[in-house]
PDB file of C-alpha atoms in Angstrom:
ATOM      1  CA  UNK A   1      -0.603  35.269  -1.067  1.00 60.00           C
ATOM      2  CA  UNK A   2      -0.819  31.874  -2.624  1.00 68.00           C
ATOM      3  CA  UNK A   3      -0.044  29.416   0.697  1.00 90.00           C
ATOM      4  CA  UNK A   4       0.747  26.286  -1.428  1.00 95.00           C
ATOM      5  CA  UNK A   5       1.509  26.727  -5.193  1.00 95.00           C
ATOM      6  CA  UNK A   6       2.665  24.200  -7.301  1.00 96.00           C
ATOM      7  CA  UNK A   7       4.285  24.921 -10.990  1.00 96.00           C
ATOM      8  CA  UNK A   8       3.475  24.186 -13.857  1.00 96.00           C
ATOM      9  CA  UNK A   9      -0.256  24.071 -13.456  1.00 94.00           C
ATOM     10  CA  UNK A  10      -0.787  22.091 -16.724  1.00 96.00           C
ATOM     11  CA  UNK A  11       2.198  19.635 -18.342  1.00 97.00           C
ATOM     12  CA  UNK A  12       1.851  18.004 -21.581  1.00 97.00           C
ATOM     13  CA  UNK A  13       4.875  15.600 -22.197  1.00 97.00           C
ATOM     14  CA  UNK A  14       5.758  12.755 -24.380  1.00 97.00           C
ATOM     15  CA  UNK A  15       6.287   9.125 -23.465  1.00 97.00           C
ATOM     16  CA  UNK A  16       9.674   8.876 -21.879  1.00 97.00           C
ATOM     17  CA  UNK A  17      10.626  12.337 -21.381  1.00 97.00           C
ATOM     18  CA  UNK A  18      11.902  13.057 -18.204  1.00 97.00           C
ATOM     19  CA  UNK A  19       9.890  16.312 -15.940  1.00 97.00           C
ATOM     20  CA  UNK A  20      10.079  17.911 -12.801  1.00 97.00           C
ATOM     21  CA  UNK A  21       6.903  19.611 -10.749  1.00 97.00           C
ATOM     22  CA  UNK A  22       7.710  22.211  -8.252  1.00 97.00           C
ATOM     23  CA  UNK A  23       6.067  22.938  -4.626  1.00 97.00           C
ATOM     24  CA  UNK A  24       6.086  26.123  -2.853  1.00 97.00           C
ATOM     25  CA  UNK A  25       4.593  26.421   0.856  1.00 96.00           C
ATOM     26  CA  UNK A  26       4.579  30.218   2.517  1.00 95.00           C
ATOM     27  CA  UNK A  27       2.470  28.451   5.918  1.00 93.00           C
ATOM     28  CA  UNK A  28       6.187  28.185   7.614  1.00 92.00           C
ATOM     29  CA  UNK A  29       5.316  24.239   7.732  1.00 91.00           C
ATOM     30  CA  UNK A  30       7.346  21.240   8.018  1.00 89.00           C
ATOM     31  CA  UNK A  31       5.633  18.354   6.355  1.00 89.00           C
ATOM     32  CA  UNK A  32       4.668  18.403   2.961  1.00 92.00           C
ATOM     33  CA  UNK A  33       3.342  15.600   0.628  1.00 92.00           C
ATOM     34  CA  UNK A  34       2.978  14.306  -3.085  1.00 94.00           C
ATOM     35  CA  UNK A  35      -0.553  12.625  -3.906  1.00 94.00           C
ATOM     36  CA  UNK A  36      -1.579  11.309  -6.796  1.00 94.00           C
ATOM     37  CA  UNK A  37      -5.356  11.743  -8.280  1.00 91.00           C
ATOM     38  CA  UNK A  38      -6.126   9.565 -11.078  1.00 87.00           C
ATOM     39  CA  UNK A  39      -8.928   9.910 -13.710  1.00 84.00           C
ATOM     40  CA  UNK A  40     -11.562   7.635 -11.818  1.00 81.00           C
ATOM     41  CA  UNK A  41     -10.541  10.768  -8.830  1.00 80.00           C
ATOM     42  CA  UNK A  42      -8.880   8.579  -6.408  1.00 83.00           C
ATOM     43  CA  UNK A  43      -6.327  10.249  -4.468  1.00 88.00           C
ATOM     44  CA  UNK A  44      -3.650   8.401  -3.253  1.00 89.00           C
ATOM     45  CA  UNK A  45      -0.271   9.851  -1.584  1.00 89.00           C
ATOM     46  CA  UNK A  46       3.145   9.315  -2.586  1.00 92.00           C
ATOM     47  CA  UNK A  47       5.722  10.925  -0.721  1.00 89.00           C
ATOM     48  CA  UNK A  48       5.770  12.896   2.121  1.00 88.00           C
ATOM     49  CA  UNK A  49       8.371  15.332   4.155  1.00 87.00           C
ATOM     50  CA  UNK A  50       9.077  16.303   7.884  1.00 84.00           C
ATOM     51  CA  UNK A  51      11.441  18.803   7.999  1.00 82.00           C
ATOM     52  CA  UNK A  52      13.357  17.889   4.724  1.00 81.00           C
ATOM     53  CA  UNK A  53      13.157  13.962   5.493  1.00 83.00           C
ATOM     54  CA  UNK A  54      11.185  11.612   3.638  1.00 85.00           C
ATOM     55  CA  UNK A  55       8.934  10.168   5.980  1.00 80.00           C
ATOM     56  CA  UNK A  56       6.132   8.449   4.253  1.00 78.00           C
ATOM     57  CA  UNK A  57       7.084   6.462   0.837  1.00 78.00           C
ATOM     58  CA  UNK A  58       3.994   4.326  -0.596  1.00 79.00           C
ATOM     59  CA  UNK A  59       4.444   2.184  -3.455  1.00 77.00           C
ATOM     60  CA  UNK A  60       5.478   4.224  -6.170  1.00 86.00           C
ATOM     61  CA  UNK A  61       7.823   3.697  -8.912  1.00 89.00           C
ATOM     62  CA  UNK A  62      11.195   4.747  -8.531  1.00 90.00           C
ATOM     63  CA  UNK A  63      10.913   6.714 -11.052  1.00 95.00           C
ATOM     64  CA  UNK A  64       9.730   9.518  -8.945  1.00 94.00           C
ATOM     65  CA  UNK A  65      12.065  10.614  -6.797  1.00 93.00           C
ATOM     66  CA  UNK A  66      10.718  13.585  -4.605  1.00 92.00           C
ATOM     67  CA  UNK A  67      13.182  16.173  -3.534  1.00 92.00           C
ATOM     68  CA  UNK A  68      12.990  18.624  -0.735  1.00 92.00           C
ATOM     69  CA  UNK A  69      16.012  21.342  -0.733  1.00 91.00           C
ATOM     70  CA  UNK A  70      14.227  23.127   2.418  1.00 91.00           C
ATOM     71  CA  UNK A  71      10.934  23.335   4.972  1.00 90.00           C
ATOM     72  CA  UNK A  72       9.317  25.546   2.366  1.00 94.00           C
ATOM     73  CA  UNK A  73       9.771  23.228  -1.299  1.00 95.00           C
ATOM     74  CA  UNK A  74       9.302  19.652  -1.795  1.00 95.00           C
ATOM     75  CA  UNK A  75       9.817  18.868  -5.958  1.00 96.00           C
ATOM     76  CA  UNK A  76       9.024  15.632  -7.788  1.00 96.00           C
ATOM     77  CA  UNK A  77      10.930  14.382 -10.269  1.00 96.00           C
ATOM     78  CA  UNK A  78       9.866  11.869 -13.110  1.00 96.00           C
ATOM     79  CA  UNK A  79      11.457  10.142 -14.990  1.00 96.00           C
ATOM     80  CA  UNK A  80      10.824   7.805 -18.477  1.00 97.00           C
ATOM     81  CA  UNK A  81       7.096   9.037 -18.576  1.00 97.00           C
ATOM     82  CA  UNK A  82       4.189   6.718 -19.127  1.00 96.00           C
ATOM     83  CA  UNK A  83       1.067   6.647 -20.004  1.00 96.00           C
ATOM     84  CA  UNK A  84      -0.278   5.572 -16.938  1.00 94.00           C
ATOM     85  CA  UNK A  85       1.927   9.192 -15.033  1.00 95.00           C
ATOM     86  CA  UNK A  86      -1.008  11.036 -16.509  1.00 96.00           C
ATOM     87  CA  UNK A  87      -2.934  12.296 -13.592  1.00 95.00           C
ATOM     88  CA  UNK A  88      -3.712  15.219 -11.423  1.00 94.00           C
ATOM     89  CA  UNK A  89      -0.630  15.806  -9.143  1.00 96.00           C
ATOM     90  CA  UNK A  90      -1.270  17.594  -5.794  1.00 95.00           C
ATOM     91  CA  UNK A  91       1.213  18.876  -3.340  1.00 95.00           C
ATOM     92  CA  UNK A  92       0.395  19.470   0.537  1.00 93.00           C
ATOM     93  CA  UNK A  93       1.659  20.491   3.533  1.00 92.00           C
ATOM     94  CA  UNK A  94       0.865  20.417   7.118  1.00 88.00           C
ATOM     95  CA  UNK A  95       2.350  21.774  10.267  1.00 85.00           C
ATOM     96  CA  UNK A  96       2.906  18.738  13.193  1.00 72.00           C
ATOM     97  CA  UNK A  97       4.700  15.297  13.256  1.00 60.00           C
ATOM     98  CA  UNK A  98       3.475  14.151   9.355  1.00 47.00           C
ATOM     99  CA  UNK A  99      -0.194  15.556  10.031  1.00 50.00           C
ATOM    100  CA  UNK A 100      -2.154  13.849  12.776  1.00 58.00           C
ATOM    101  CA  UNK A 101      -4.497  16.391  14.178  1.00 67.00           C
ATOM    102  CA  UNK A 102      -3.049  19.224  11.831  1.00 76.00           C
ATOM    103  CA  UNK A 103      -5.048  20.477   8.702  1.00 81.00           C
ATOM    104  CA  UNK A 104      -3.595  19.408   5.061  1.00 87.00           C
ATOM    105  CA  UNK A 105      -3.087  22.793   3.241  1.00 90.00           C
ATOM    106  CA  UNK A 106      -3.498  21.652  -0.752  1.00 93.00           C
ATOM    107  CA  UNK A 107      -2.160  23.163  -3.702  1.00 94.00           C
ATOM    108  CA  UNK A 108      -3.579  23.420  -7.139  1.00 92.00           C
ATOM    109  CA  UNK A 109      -2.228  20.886  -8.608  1.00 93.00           C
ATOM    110  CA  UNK A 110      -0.366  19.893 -11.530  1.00 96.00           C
ATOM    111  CA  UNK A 111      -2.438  18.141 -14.407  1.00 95.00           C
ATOM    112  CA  UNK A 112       0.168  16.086 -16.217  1.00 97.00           C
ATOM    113  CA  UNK A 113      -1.377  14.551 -19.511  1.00 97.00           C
ATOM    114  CA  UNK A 114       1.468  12.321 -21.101  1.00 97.00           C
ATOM    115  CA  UNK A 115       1.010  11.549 -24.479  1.00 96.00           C
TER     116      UNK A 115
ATOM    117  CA  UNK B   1      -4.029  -1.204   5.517  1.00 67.00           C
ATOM    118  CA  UNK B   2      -6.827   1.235   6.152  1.00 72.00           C
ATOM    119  CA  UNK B   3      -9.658   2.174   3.345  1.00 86.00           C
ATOM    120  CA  UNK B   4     -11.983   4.643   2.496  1.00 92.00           C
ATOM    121  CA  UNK B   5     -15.638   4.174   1.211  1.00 93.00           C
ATOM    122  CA  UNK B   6     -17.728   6.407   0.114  1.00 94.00           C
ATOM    123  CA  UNK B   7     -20.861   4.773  -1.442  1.00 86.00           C
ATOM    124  CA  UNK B   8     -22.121   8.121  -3.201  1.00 85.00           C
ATOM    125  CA  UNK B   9     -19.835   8.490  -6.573  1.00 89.00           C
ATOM    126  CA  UNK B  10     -22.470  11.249  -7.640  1.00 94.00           C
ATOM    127  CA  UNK B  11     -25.014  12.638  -5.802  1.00 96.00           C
ATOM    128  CA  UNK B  12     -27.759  15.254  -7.910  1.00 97.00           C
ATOM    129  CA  UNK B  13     -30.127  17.498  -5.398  1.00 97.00           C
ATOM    130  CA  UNK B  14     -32.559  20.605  -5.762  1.00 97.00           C
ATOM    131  CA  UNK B  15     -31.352  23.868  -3.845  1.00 96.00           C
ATOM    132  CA  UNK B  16     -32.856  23.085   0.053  1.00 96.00           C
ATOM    133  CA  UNK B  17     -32.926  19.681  -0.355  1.00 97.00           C
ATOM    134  CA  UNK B  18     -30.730  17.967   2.387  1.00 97.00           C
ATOM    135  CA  UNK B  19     -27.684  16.274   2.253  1.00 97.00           C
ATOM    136  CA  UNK B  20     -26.308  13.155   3.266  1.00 97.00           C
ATOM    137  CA  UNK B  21     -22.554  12.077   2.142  1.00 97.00           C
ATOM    138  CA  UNK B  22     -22.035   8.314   3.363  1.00 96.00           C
ATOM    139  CA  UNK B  23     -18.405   7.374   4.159  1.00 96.00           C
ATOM    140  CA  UNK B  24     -16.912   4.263   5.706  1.00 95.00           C
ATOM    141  CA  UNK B  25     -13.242   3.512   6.525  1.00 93.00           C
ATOM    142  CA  UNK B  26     -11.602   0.233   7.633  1.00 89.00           C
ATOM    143  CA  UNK B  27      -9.222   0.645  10.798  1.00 82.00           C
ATOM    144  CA  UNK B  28      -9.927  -0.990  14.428  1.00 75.00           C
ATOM    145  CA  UNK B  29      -7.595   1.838  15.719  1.00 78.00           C
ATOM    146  CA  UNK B  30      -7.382   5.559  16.824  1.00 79.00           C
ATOM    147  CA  UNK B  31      -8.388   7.226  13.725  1.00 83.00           C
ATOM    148  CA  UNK B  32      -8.448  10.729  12.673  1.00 88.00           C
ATOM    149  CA  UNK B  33     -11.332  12.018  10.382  1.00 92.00           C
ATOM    150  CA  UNK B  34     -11.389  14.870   8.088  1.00 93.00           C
ATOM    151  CA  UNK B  35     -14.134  15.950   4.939  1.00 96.00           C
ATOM    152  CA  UNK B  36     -12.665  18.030   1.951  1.00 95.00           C
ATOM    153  CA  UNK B  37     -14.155  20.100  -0.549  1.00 95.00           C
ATOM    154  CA  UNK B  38     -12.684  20.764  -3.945  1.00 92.00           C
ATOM    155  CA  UNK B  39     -14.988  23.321  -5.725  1.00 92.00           C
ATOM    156  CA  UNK B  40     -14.082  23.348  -9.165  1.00 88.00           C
ATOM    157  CA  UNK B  41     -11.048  24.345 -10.393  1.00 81.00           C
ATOM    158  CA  UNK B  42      -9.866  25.126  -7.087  1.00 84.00           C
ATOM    159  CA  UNK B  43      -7.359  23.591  -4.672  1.00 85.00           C
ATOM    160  CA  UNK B  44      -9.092  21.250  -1.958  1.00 90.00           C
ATOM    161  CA  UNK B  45     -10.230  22.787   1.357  1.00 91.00           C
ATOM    162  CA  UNK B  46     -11.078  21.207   5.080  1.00 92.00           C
ATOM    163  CA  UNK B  47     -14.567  21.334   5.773  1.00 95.00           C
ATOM    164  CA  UNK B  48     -14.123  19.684   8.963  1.00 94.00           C
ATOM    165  CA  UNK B  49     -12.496  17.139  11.387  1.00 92.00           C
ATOM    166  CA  UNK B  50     -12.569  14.709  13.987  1.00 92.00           C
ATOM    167  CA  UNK B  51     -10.433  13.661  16.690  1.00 88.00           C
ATOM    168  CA  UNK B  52     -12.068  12.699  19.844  1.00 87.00           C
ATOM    169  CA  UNK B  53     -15.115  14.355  21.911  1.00 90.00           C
ATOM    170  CA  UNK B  54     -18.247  14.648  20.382  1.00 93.00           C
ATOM    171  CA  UNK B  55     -19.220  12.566  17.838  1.00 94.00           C
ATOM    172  CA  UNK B  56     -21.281  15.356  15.537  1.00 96.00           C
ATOM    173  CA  UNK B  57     -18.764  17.912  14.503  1.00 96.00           C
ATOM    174  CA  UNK B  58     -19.501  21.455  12.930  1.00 96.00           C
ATOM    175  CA  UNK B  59     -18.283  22.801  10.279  1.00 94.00           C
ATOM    176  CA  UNK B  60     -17.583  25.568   7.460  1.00 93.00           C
ATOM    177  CA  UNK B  61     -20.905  26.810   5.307  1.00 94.00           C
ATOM    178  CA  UNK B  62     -23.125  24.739   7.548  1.00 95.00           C
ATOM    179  CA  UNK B  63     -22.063  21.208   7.330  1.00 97.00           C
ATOM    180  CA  UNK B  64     -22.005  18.444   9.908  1.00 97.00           C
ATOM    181  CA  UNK B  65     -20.657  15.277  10.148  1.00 97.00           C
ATOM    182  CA  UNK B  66     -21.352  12.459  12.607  1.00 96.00           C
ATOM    183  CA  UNK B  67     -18.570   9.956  13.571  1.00 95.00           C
ATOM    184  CA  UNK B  68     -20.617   6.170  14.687  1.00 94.00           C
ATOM    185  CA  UNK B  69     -17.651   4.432  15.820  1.00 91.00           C
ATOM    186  CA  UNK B  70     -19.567   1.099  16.137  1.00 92.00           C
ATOM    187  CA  UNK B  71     -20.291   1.574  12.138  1.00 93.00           C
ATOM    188  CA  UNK B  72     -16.941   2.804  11.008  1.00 93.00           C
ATOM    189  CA  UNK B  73     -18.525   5.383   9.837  1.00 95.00           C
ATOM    190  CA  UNK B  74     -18.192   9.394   9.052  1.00 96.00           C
ATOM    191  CA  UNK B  75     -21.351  10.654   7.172  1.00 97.00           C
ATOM    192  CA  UNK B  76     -20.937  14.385   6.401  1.00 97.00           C
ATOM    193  CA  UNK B  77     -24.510  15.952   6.184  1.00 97.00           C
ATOM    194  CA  UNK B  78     -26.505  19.851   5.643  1.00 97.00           C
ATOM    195  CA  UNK B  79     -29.677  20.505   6.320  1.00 97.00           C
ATOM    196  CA  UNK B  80     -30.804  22.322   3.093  1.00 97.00           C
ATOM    197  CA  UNK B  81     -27.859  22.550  -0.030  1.00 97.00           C
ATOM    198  CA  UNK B  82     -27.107  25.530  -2.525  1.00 97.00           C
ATOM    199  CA  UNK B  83     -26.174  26.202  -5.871  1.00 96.00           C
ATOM    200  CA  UNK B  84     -22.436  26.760  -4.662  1.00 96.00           C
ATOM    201  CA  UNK B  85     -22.559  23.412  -2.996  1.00 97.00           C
ATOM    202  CA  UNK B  86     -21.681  21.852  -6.068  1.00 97.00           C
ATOM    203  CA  UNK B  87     -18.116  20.730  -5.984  1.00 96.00           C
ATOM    204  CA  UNK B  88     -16.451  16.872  -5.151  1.00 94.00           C
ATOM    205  CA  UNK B  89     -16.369  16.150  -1.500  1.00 96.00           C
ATOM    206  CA  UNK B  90     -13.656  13.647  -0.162  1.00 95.00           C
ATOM    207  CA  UNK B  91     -13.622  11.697   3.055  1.00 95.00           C
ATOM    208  CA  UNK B  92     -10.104  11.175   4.535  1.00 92.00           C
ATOM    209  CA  UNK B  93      -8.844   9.022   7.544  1.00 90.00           C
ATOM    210  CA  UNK B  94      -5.485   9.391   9.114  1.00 85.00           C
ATOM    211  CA  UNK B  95      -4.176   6.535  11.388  1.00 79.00           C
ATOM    212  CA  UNK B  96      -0.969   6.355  13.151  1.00 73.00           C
ATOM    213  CA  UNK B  97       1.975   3.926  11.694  1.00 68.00           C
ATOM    214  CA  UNK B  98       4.881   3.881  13.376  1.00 67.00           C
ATOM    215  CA  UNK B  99       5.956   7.931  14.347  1.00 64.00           C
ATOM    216  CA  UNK B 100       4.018   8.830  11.326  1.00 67.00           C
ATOM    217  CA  UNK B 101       0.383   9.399  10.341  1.00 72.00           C
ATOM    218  CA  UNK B 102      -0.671   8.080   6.956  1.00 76.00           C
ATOM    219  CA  UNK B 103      -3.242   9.688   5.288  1.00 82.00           C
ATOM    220  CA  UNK B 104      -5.662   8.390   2.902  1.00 87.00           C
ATOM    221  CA  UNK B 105      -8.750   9.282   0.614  1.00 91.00           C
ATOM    222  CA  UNK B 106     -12.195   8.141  -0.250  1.00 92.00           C
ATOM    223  CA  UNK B 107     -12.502   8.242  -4.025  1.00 90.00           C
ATOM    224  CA  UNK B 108     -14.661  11.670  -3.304  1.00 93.00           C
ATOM    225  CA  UNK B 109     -18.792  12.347  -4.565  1.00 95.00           C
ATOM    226  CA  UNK B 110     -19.584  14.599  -7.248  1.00 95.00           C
ATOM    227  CA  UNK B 111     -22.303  16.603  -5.693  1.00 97.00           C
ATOM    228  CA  UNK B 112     -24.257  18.888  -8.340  1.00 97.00           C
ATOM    229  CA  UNK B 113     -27.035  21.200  -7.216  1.00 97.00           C
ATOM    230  CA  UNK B 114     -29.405  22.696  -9.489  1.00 94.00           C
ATOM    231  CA  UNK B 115     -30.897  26.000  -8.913  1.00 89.00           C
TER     232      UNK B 115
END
């Protein structure tokens, strides 16, 4: 009864190679979101989704190109790894315009070590 | 753009010793406040949030936080910590931009609690 799940829970990779993380919400929300946690445990976001549109888009490399094929999944996409990818990846979602007064439901995350 | 301080990077306390989590954000607008746990290994969770009313907010497992608009400020506190306390704690803002509401993070406290 997992509300937010996110797959693969752990991804080791080279430098370069190209990897997708997946995002599952069951909460029947319509915003979800990509942050980033790096090792010194800031968490920044990245991306997020209302309702299959991106809505929020901080500066992050294009190299990350978040996809949402419905309400319920919102995927990110990497490409041409790098060091600096390595990170804690954690997927959201809320129910509302983006958030606002509406509690962030947090997955797992995704520990990405690139090597 | 809005920030997040939280002065406390790790924070060491006795069981029933009380708790005070400092946190500080920069935004002369309508802001919305939240405090997360993230026990470890686990996903993070709301502890509690503020919108507008009264300041001191309750929340989950006995922890209050007091929003001092004057000092920017959103200090989560508990009256006597436990072993099962110990986890990262992470102050959050959200402030409206545009038809959106960006999110973002404190750098979190380590809070360890010895028995």
């Amino acid at each position: 009864d997992t509300a937010v799940s996110q797959t693969p829970k752990y991804l080791v990779t080279q430098m370069g190679n190209d990897k997708s993380i997946k995002c599952e919400q069951n909460l029947g929300h319509d915003t979800m979101y990509w942050y980033k946690q790096d090792s010194k445990k800031f968490l920044k976001i990245m991306f997020s989704y209302n309702n299959k549109e991106l809505i929020i888009n901080e500066t992050v490399p294009n190299r990350f190109s978040p996809k949402s094929p419905d309400k319920a999944h919102l995927n990110l996409h990497i490409n041409s790894l790098e060091l600096g990818d390595s990170a804690v990846y954690f997927c959201a979602s809320s129910q509302g315009l983006a958030g606002g007064h509406n509690e962030q439901f947090f997955g797992p995350g995704t520990r990405l070590t690139v090597l | 753009a809005q920030s997040v301080s939280q002065h406390n990077h790790h924070v060491i306390l006795s069981e029933a010793a009380s708790l005070e989590l400092g946190c500080n954000y920069s935004y002369g607008g309508t802001v919305n406040l939240f405090w997360y746990v993230q026990y470890p290994g686990q996903h993070l969770q709301l502890l509690l949030k503020y919108f507008s009313g009264d300041p001191l907010v309750k929340g989950i497992k006995g922890f209050e936080a007091e929003f001092i608009k004057s000092k920017f400020s959103f200090n989560l506190r508990k009256p006597s910590v436990q072993w099962s306390d110990t986890a990262e704690y992470f102050c959050a803002v959200r402030v409206r931009a545009g038809g959106s509401y960006i999110p973002t993070f404190g750098r979190g406290t380590s809070l360890i609690v010895h028995p």
